[in-house]
């Protein structure tokens, strides 16, 4: 322990610059010295205190060769409450914008997917061996003509005949394309409305049976008329001796 009496400022600056590590403790000692009173005062004594500053320095065993580097200052950025609120609002707005953009993009992607599906399906309906240019034109003309002719008719006629004319013309002018469209319609019908499909198939079967019966009846009637005509010709030939069968046969051969 080294005790140094009043230390000058230059000495303190020198010790601080040379990097001495120690604990500096200032101690103050008070020395009391009696002072004689003035002649007029008998029982009053005043004590004048003089102070001395004592500097205690704890020196290390070995002094450092180089001065110690100064520690760097670390600045902490502390945002204000207004900045925190603005940041929170900005994050909420950005999140809402991101969600809206994602939803819109999802809708657009779905619409593009639907468009591609419809386009591919329409391309699958077309038959490469069947031209579409005159067939679609004739189909549209047939539907338009039917709607013009039936506009002064009753309401059921105006509602039923134009679609029937459209489907009939489409099946007549574009049979392969109509077959593909019908197959796809049956597929959708079996997937989403199987009961309706069964009823339709039953109705189609009954219609086909009815048409076949009508054809059979017409053929039988034609055969009966032919037999009656031949019997009548034979009766005339036997009664008159004319060869009507040969004449009718020649006429029939010319017509054929």
mmCIF file of C-alpha atoms in Angstrom:
data_model
loop_
_atom_site.group_PDB
_atom_site.id
_atom_site.type_symbol
_atom_site.label_atom_id
_atom_site.label_comp_id
_atom_site.label_asym_id
_atom_site.label_seq_id
_atom_site.Cartn_x
_atom_site.Cartn_y
_atom_site.Cartn_z
ATOM 1 C CA UNK A 1 0.000 0.000 0.000
ATOM 2 C CA UNK A 2 1.438 3.333 -1.026
ATOM 3 C CA UNK A 3 0.097 6.467 0.488
ATOM 4 C CA UNK A 4 0.504 9.618 -1.522
ATOM 5 C CA UNK A 5 -0.442 12.935 -0.086
ATOM 6 C CA UNK A 6 -2.145 15.595 -2.203
ATOM 7 C CA UNK A 7 -1.787 14.380 -5.791
ATOM 8 C CA UNK A 8 -1.599 16.744 -8.631
ATOM 9 C CA UNK A 9 -3.854 16.570 -11.682
ATOM 10 C CA UNK A 10 -0.927 15.911 -14.020
ATOM 11 C CA UNK A 11 0.056 12.849 -12.019
ATOM 12 C CA UNK A 12 -3.539 11.472 -12.098
ATOM 13 C CA UNK A 13 -3.716 12.007 -15.863
ATOM 14 C CA UNK A 14 -0.389 10.240 -16.313
ATOM 15 C CA UNK A 15 -1.534 7.235 -14.276
ATOM 16 C CA UNK A 16 -4.817 7.012 -16.188
ATOM 17 C CA UNK A 17 -3.011 7.183 -19.551
ATOM 18 C CA UNK A 18 -0.470 4.517 -18.603
ATOM 19 C CA UNK A 19 -3.288 1.993 -17.875
ATOM 20 C CA UNK A 20 -2.735 1.336 -14.186
ATOM 21 C CA UNK A 21 -5.440 -0.962 -12.850
ATOM 22 C CA UNK A 22 -6.200 -0.174 -9.294
ATOM 23 C CA UNK A 23 -8.778 1.003 -6.929
ATOM 24 C CA UNK A 24 -8.487 4.617 -6.049
ATOM 25 C CA UNK A 25 -9.857 5.488 -2.709
ATOM 26 C CA UNK A 26 -9.891 8.891 -1.328
ATOM 27 C CA UNK A 27 -9.777 9.187 2.370
ATOM 28 C CA UNK A 28 -10.192 12.370 4.216
ATOM 29 C CA UNK A 29 -8.547 12.887 7.485
ATOM 30 C CA UNK A 30 -9.565 15.686 9.718
ATOM 31 C CA UNK A 31 -7.049 17.240 12.074
ATOM 32 C CA UNK A 32 -8.442 19.347 14.853
ATOM 33 C CA UNK A 33 -6.285 22.163 16.161
ATOM 34 C CA UNK A 34 -7.464 24.374 19.016
ATOM 35 C CA UNK A 35 -7.483 28.056 18.354
ATOM 36 C CA UNK A 36 -7.195 30.545 21.183
ATOM 37 C CA UNK A 37 -10.178 32.729 21.710
ATOM 38 C CA UNK A 38 -10.181 36.430 21.474
ATOM 39 C CA UNK A 39 -9.623 38.412 24.619
ATOM 40 C CA UNK A 40 -13.333 39.236 24.926
ATOM 41 C CA UNK A 41 -14.538 35.631 24.876
ATOM 42 C CA UNK A 42 -13.696 33.511 27.906
ATOM 43 C CA UNK A 43 -15.598 30.183 27.556
ATOM 44 C CA UNK A 44 -15.917 29.929 23.753
ATOM 45 C CA UNK A 45 -13.478 27.833 21.795
ATOM 46 C CA UNK A 46 -13.597 27.329 18.124
ATOM 47 C CA UNK A 47 -11.948 24.497 16.296
ATOM 48 C CA UNK A 48 -10.721 24.975 12.756
ATOM 49 C CA UNK A 49 -10.762 21.770 10.763
ATOM 50 C CA UNK A 50 -8.262 21.399 8.035
ATOM 51 C CA UNK A 51 -8.702 18.534 5.651
ATOM 52 C CA UNK A 52 -6.165 16.583 3.767
ATOM 53 C CA UNK A 53 -6.905 14.309 0.793
ATOM 54 C CA UNK A 54 -5.177 10.983 0.897
ATOM 55 C CA UNK A 55 -5.062 8.824 -2.286
ATOM 56 C CA UNK A 56 -4.834 5.051 -1.872
ATOM 57 C CA UNK A 57 -3.619 3.240 -5.006
ATOM 58 C CA UNK A 58 -3.479 -0.524 -5.347
ATOM 59 C CA UNK A 59 -0.777 -1.149 -7.924
ATOM 60 C CA UNK A 60 -0.473 -4.506 -9.683
ATOM 61 C CA UNK A 61 2.691 -6.539 -9.484
ATOM 62 C CA UNK A 62 3.525 -5.963 -13.165
ATOM 63 C CA UNK A 63 2.423 -3.076 -15.294
ATOM 64 C CA UNK A 64 1.093 -3.833 -18.832
ATOM 65 C CA UNK A 65 3.385 -3.143 -21.746
ATOM 66 C CA UNK A 66 0.669 -1.882 -24.064
ATOM 67 C CA UNK A 67 -2.357 0.170 -23.137
ATOM 68 C CA UNK A 68 -5.623 -1.695 -22.871
ATOM 69 C CA UNK A 69 -8.029 -1.166 -25.777
ATOM 70 C CA UNK A 70 -11.153 0.763 -25.115
ATOM 71 C CA UNK A 71 -14.355 -1.240 -25.055
ATOM 72 C CA UNK A 72 -16.710 -0.616 -27.970
ATOM 73 C CA UNK A 73 -20.008 1.057 -27.365
ATOM 74 C CA UNK A 74 -23.119 -1.014 -28.079
ATOM 75 C CA UNK A 75 -26.102 1.084 -29.118
ATOM 76 C CA UNK A 76 -29.503 -0.465 -28.485
ATOM 77 C CA UNK A 77 -32.226 0.634 -30.884
ATOM 78 C CA UNK A 78 -35.331 0.930 -28.752
ATOM 79 C CA UNK A 79 -38.409 1.704 -30.903
ATOM 80 C CA UNK A 80 -41.056 4.046 -29.660
ATOM 81 C CA UNK A 81 -44.675 2.921 -29.035
ATOM 82 C CA UNK A 82 -45.776 4.719 -32.206
ATOM 83 C CA UNK A 83 -43.228 2.794 -34.258
ATOM 84 C CA UNK A 84 -44.429 -0.479 -32.709
ATOM 85 C CA UNK A 85 -48.052 0.289 -33.600
ATOM 86 C CA UNK A 86 -47.105 1.308 -37.141
ATOM 87 C CA UNK A 87 -45.108 -1.896 -37.580
ATOM 88 C CA UNK A 88 -47.967 -4.040 -36.299
ATOM 89 C CA UNK A 89 -50.433 -2.283 -38.616
ATOM 90 C CA UNK A 90 -48.081 -2.729 -41.566
ATOM 91 C CA UNK A 91 -47.703 -6.448 -40.838
ATOM 92 C CA UNK A 92 -51.485 -6.882 -40.598
ATOM 93 C CA UNK A 93 -52.037 -5.038 -43.885
ATOM 94 C CA UNK A 94 -49.329 -7.081 -45.610
ATOM 95 C CA UNK A 95 -50.832 -10.326 -44.283
ATOM 96 C CA UNK A 96 -54.327 -9.338 -45.441
ATOM 97 C CA UNK A 97 -52.982 -8.386 -48.869
ATOM 98 C CA UNK A 98 -51.120 -11.703 -49.123
ATOM 99 C CA UNK A 99 -54.274 -13.673 -48.240
ATOM 100 C CA UNK A 100 -56.417 -11.772 -50.752
ATOM 101 C CA UNK A 101 -53.817 -12.225 -53.461
ATOM 102 C CA UNK A 102 -53.576 -15.959 -52.722
ATOM 103 C CA UNK A 103 -57.380 -16.321 -52.918
ATOM 104 C CA UNK A 104 -57.583 -14.408 -56.198
ATOM 105 C CA UNK A 105 -54.733 -16.446 -57.636
ATOM 106 C CA UNK A 106 -56.501 -19.647 -56.576
ATOM 107 C CA UNK A 107 -59.707 -18.562 -58.343
ATOM 108 C CA UNK A 108 -57.738 -17.664 -61.479
ATOM 109 C CA UNK A 109 -55.955 -21.023 -61.429
ATOM 110 C CA UNK A 110 -59.257 -22.865 -61.070
ATOM 111 C CA UNK A 111 -60.771 -20.914 -63.968
ATOM 112 C CA UNK A 112 -57.745 -21.654 -66.148
ATOM 113 C CA UNK A 113 -58.027 -25.327 -65.225
ATOM 114 C CA UNK A 114 -61.720 -25.333 -66.174
ATOM 115 C CA UNK A 115 -60.949 -23.630 -69.490
ATOM 116 C CA UNK A 116 -58.279 -26.189 -70.314
ATOM 117 C CA UNK A 117 -60.637 -29.046 -69.430
ATOM 118 C CA UNK A 118 -63.432 -27.622 -71.612
ATOM 119 C CA UNK A 119 -61.030 -27.036 -74.483
ATOM 120 C CA UNK A 120 -59.635 -30.564 -74.302
ATOM 121 C CA UNK A 121 -63.155 -32.000 -74.069
ATOM 122 C CA UNK A 122 -64.344 -30.060 -77.123
ATOM 123 C CA UNK A 123 -61.311 -31.215 -79.060
ATOM 124 C CA UNK A 124 -62.087 -34.809 -78.092
ATOM 125 C CA UNK A 125 -65.596 -34.476 -79.588
ATOM 126 C CA UNK A 126 -64.309 -33.727 -83.051
ATOM 127 C CA UNK A 127 -63.783 -36.577 -85.470
ATOM 128 C CA UNK A 128 -60.754 -35.988 -87.731
ATOM 129 C CA UNK A 129 -62.465 -37.757 -90.638
ATOM 130 C CA UNK A 130 -65.563 -35.545 -90.453
ATOM 131 C CA UNK A 131 -65.387 -31.884 -91.565
ATOM 132 C CA UNK A 132 -67.212 -29.412 -89.341
ATOM 133 C CA UNK A 133 -67.565 -26.467 -91.688
ATOM 134 C CA UNK A 134 -70.669 -27.318 -93.739
ATOM 135 C CA UNK A 135 -72.273 -29.586 -91.135
ATOM 136 C CA UNK A 136 -72.428 -26.965 -88.369
ATOM 137 C CA UNK A 137 -73.696 -24.383 -90.862
ATOM 138 C CA UNK A 138 -76.523 -26.654 -92.013
ATOM 139 C CA UNK A 139 -77.403 -27.515 -88.427
ATOM 140 C CA UNK A 140 -77.723 -23.848 -87.474
ATOM 141 C CA UNK A 141 -79.801 -23.087 -90.563
ATOM 142 C CA UNK A 142 -82.182 -25.951 -89.755
ATOM 143 C CA UNK A 143 -82.681 -24.794 -86.159
ATOM 144 C CA UNK A 144 -83.185 -21.149 -87.230
ATOM 145 C CA UNK A 145 -85.666 -22.103 -89.944
ATOM 146 C CA UNK A 146 -87.696 -24.211 -87.529
ATOM 147 C CA UNK A 147 -87.824 -21.383 -84.980
ATOM 148 C CA UNK A 148 -89.032 -18.965 -87.688
ATOM 149 C CA UNK A 149 -91.768 -21.298 -88.907
ATOM 150 C CA UNK A 150 -93.014 -22.078 -85.399
ATOM 151 C CA UNK A 151 -92.994 -18.599 -83.872
ATOM 152 C CA UNK A 152 -96.709 -18.128 -84.591
ATOM 153 C CA UNK A 153 -97.630 -21.548 -83.242
ATOM 154 C CA UNK A 154 -98.558 -22.590 -79.740
ATOM 155 C CA UNK A 155 -96.093 -22.370 -76.862
ATOM 156 C CA UNK A 156 -95.275 -26.120 -76.617
ATOM 157 C CA UNK A 157 -94.561 -26.205 -80.346
ATOM 158 C CA UNK A 158 -92.237 -23.191 -80.120
ATOM 159 C CA UNK A 159 -90.406 -24.749 -77.198
ATOM 160 C CA UNK A 160 -90.026 -28.310 -78.489
ATOM 161 C CA UNK A 161 -89.568 -28.156 -82.252
ATOM 162 C CA UNK A 162 -86.417 -25.939 -82.520
ATOM 163 C CA UNK A 163 -84.313 -28.093 -80.127
ATOM 164 C CA UNK A 164 -85.556 -31.275 -81.782
ATOM 165 C CA UNK A 165 -84.692 -29.837 -85.178
ATOM 166 C CA UNK A 166 -81.237 -28.865 -83.914
ATOM 167 C CA UNK A 167 -80.477 -32.328 -82.544
ATOM 168 C CA UNK A 168 -81.893 -34.031 -85.626
ATOM 169 C CA UNK A 169 -79.858 -31.910 -88.031
ATOM 170 C CA UNK A 170 -76.746 -32.356 -85.895
ATOM 171 C CA UNK A 171 -77.163 -36.146 -85.937
ATOM 172 C CA UNK A 172 -77.804 -36.133 -89.692
ATOM 173 C CA UNK A 173 -74.989 -33.836 -90.869
ATOM 174 C CA UNK A 174 -72.385 -34.812 -88.226
ATOM 175 C CA UNK A 175 -73.159 -38.376 -87.167
ATOM 176 C CA UNK A 176 -69.739 -39.281 -85.695
ATOM 177 C CA UNK A 177 -69.466 -36.072 -83.698
ATOM 178 C CA UNK A 178 -73.050 -36.500 -82.500
ATOM 179 C CA UNK A 179 -72.219 -40.042 -81.374
ATOM 180 C CA UNK A 180 -69.249 -38.801 -79.317
ATOM 181 C CA UNK A 181 -71.306 -36.031 -77.754
ATOM 182 C CA UNK A 182 -74.060 -38.505 -76.902
ATOM 183 C CA UNK A 183 -71.559 -40.897 -75.299
ATOM 184 C CA UNK A 184 -70.206 -38.095 -73.111
ATOM 185 C CA UNK A 185 -73.757 -37.062 -72.160
ATOM 186 C CA UNK A 186 -74.531 -40.645 -71.169
ATOM 187 C CA UNK A 187 -71.348 -40.737 -69.091
ATOM 188 C CA UNK A 188 -72.342 -37.585 -67.211
ATOM 189 C CA UNK A 189 -75.850 -38.900 -66.803
ATOM 190 C CA UNK A 190 -74.628 -42.170 -65.300
ATOM 191 C CA UNK A 191 -72.262 -40.313 -62.975
ATOM 192 C CA UNK A 192 -74.567 -37.616 -61.604
ATOM 193 C CA UNK A 193 -78.127 -38.807 -62.357
ATOM 194 C CA UNK A 194 -78.235 -42.588 -62.698
ATOM 195 C CA UNK A 195 -81.978 -42.718 -62.035
ATOM 196 C CA UNK A 196 -82.664 -40.340 -64.902
ATOM 197 C CA UNK A 197 -80.397 -42.421 -67.112
ATOM 198 C CA UNK A 198 -82.352 -45.567 -66.342
ATOM 199 C CA UNK A 199 -85.634 -43.835 -67.141
ATOM 200 C CA UNK A 200 -84.226 -42.465 -70.392
ATOM 201 C CA UNK A 201 -82.880 -45.844 -71.446
ATOM 202 C CA UNK A 202 -86.264 -47.421 -70.678
ATOM 203 C CA UNK A 203 -88.024 -44.753 -72.755
ATOM 204 C CA UNK A 204 -85.565 -45.215 -75.629
ATOM 205 C CA UNK A 205 -86.099 -48.987 -75.540
ATOM 206 C CA UNK A 206 -89.876 -48.579 -75.612
ATOM 207 C CA UNK A 207 -89.609 -46.099 -78.468
ATOM 208 C CA UNK A 208 -87.428 -48.468 -80.468
ATOM 209 C CA UNK A 209 -89.888 -51.304 -79.873
ATOM 210 C CA UNK A 210 -92.774 -49.089 -81.016
ATOM 211 C CA UNK A 211 -90.912 -47.990 -84.147
ATOM 212 C CA UNK A 212 -90.037 -51.580 -84.941
ATOM 213 C CA UNK A 213 -93.666 -52.614 -84.563
ATOM 214 C CA UNK A 214 -94.749 -49.799 -86.881
ATOM 215 C CA UNK A 215 -92.204 -50.901 -89.451
ATOM 216 C CA UNK A 216 -93.346 -54.508 -89.183
ATOM 217 C CA UNK A 217 -96.978 -53.440 -89.535
ATOM 218 C CA UNK A 218 -96.158 -51.322 -92.582
ATOM 219 C CA UNK A 219 -94.264 -54.186 -94.174
ATOM 220 C CA UNK A 220 -97.095 -56.613 -93.455
ATOM 221 C CA UNK A 221 -99.629 -54.128 -94.856
ATOM 222 C CA UNK A 222 -97.519 -53.683 -97.974
ATOM 223 C CA UNK A 223 -97.291 -57.430 -98.432
ATOM 224 C CA UNK A 224 -101.070 -57.786 -97.931
ATOM 225 C CA UNK A 225 -101.746 -55.059 -100.507
ATOM 226 C CA UNK A 226 -99.372 -56.775 -102.917
ATOM 227 C CA UNK A 227 -101.102 -60.097 -102.455
ATOM 228 C CA UNK A 228 -104.521 -58.504 -102.974
ATOM 229 C CA UNK A 229 -103.290 -56.763 -106.111
ATOM 230 C CA UNK A 230 -101.838 -59.977 -107.517
ATOM 231 C CA UNK A 231 -105.047 -61.917 -106.774
ATOM 232 C CA UNK A 232 -107.080 -59.163 -108.445
ATOM 233 C CA UNK A 233 -104.825 -59.213 -111.510
ATOM 234 C CA UNK A 234 -105.047 -62.974 -111.719
ATOM 235 C CA UNK A 235 -108.844 -62.803 -111.474
ATOM 236 C CA UNK A 236 -108.992 -60.225 -114.275
ATOM 237 C CA UNK A 237 -106.634 -62.277 -116.421
ATOM 238 C CA UNK A 238 -108.711 -65.428 -115.923
ATOM 239 C CA UNK A 239 -111.947 -63.568 -116.695
ATOM 240 C CA UNK A 240 -110.795 -61.526 -119.702
ATOM 241 C CA UNK A 241 -107.750 -63.377 -120.945
ATOM 242 C CA UNK A 242 -105.607 -60.243 -120.863
ATOM 243 C CA UNK A 243 -101.983 -60.546 -119.777
ATOM 244 C CA UNK A 244 -102.029 -57.803 -117.169
ATOM 245 C CA UNK A 245 -99.346 -59.514 -115.097
ATOM 246 C CA UNK A 246 -96.789 -59.254 -117.885
ATOM 247 C CA UNK A 247 -97.652 -55.608 -118.496
ATOM 248 C CA UNK A 248 -97.411 -54.732 -114.822
ATOM 249 C CA UNK A 249 -94.217 -56.735 -114.541
ATOM 250 C CA UNK A 250 -92.648 -54.829 -117.454
ATOM 251 C CA UNK A 251 -93.734 -51.484 -115.978
ATOM 252 C CA UNK A 252 -92.323 -52.499 -112.621
ATOM 253 C CA UNK A 253 -89.053 -53.530 -114.292
ATOM 254 C CA UNK A 254 -88.824 -50.184 -116.108
ATOM 255 C CA UNK A 255 -89.488 -48.262 -112.885
ATOM 256 C CA UNK A 256 -86.879 -50.271 -111.023
#
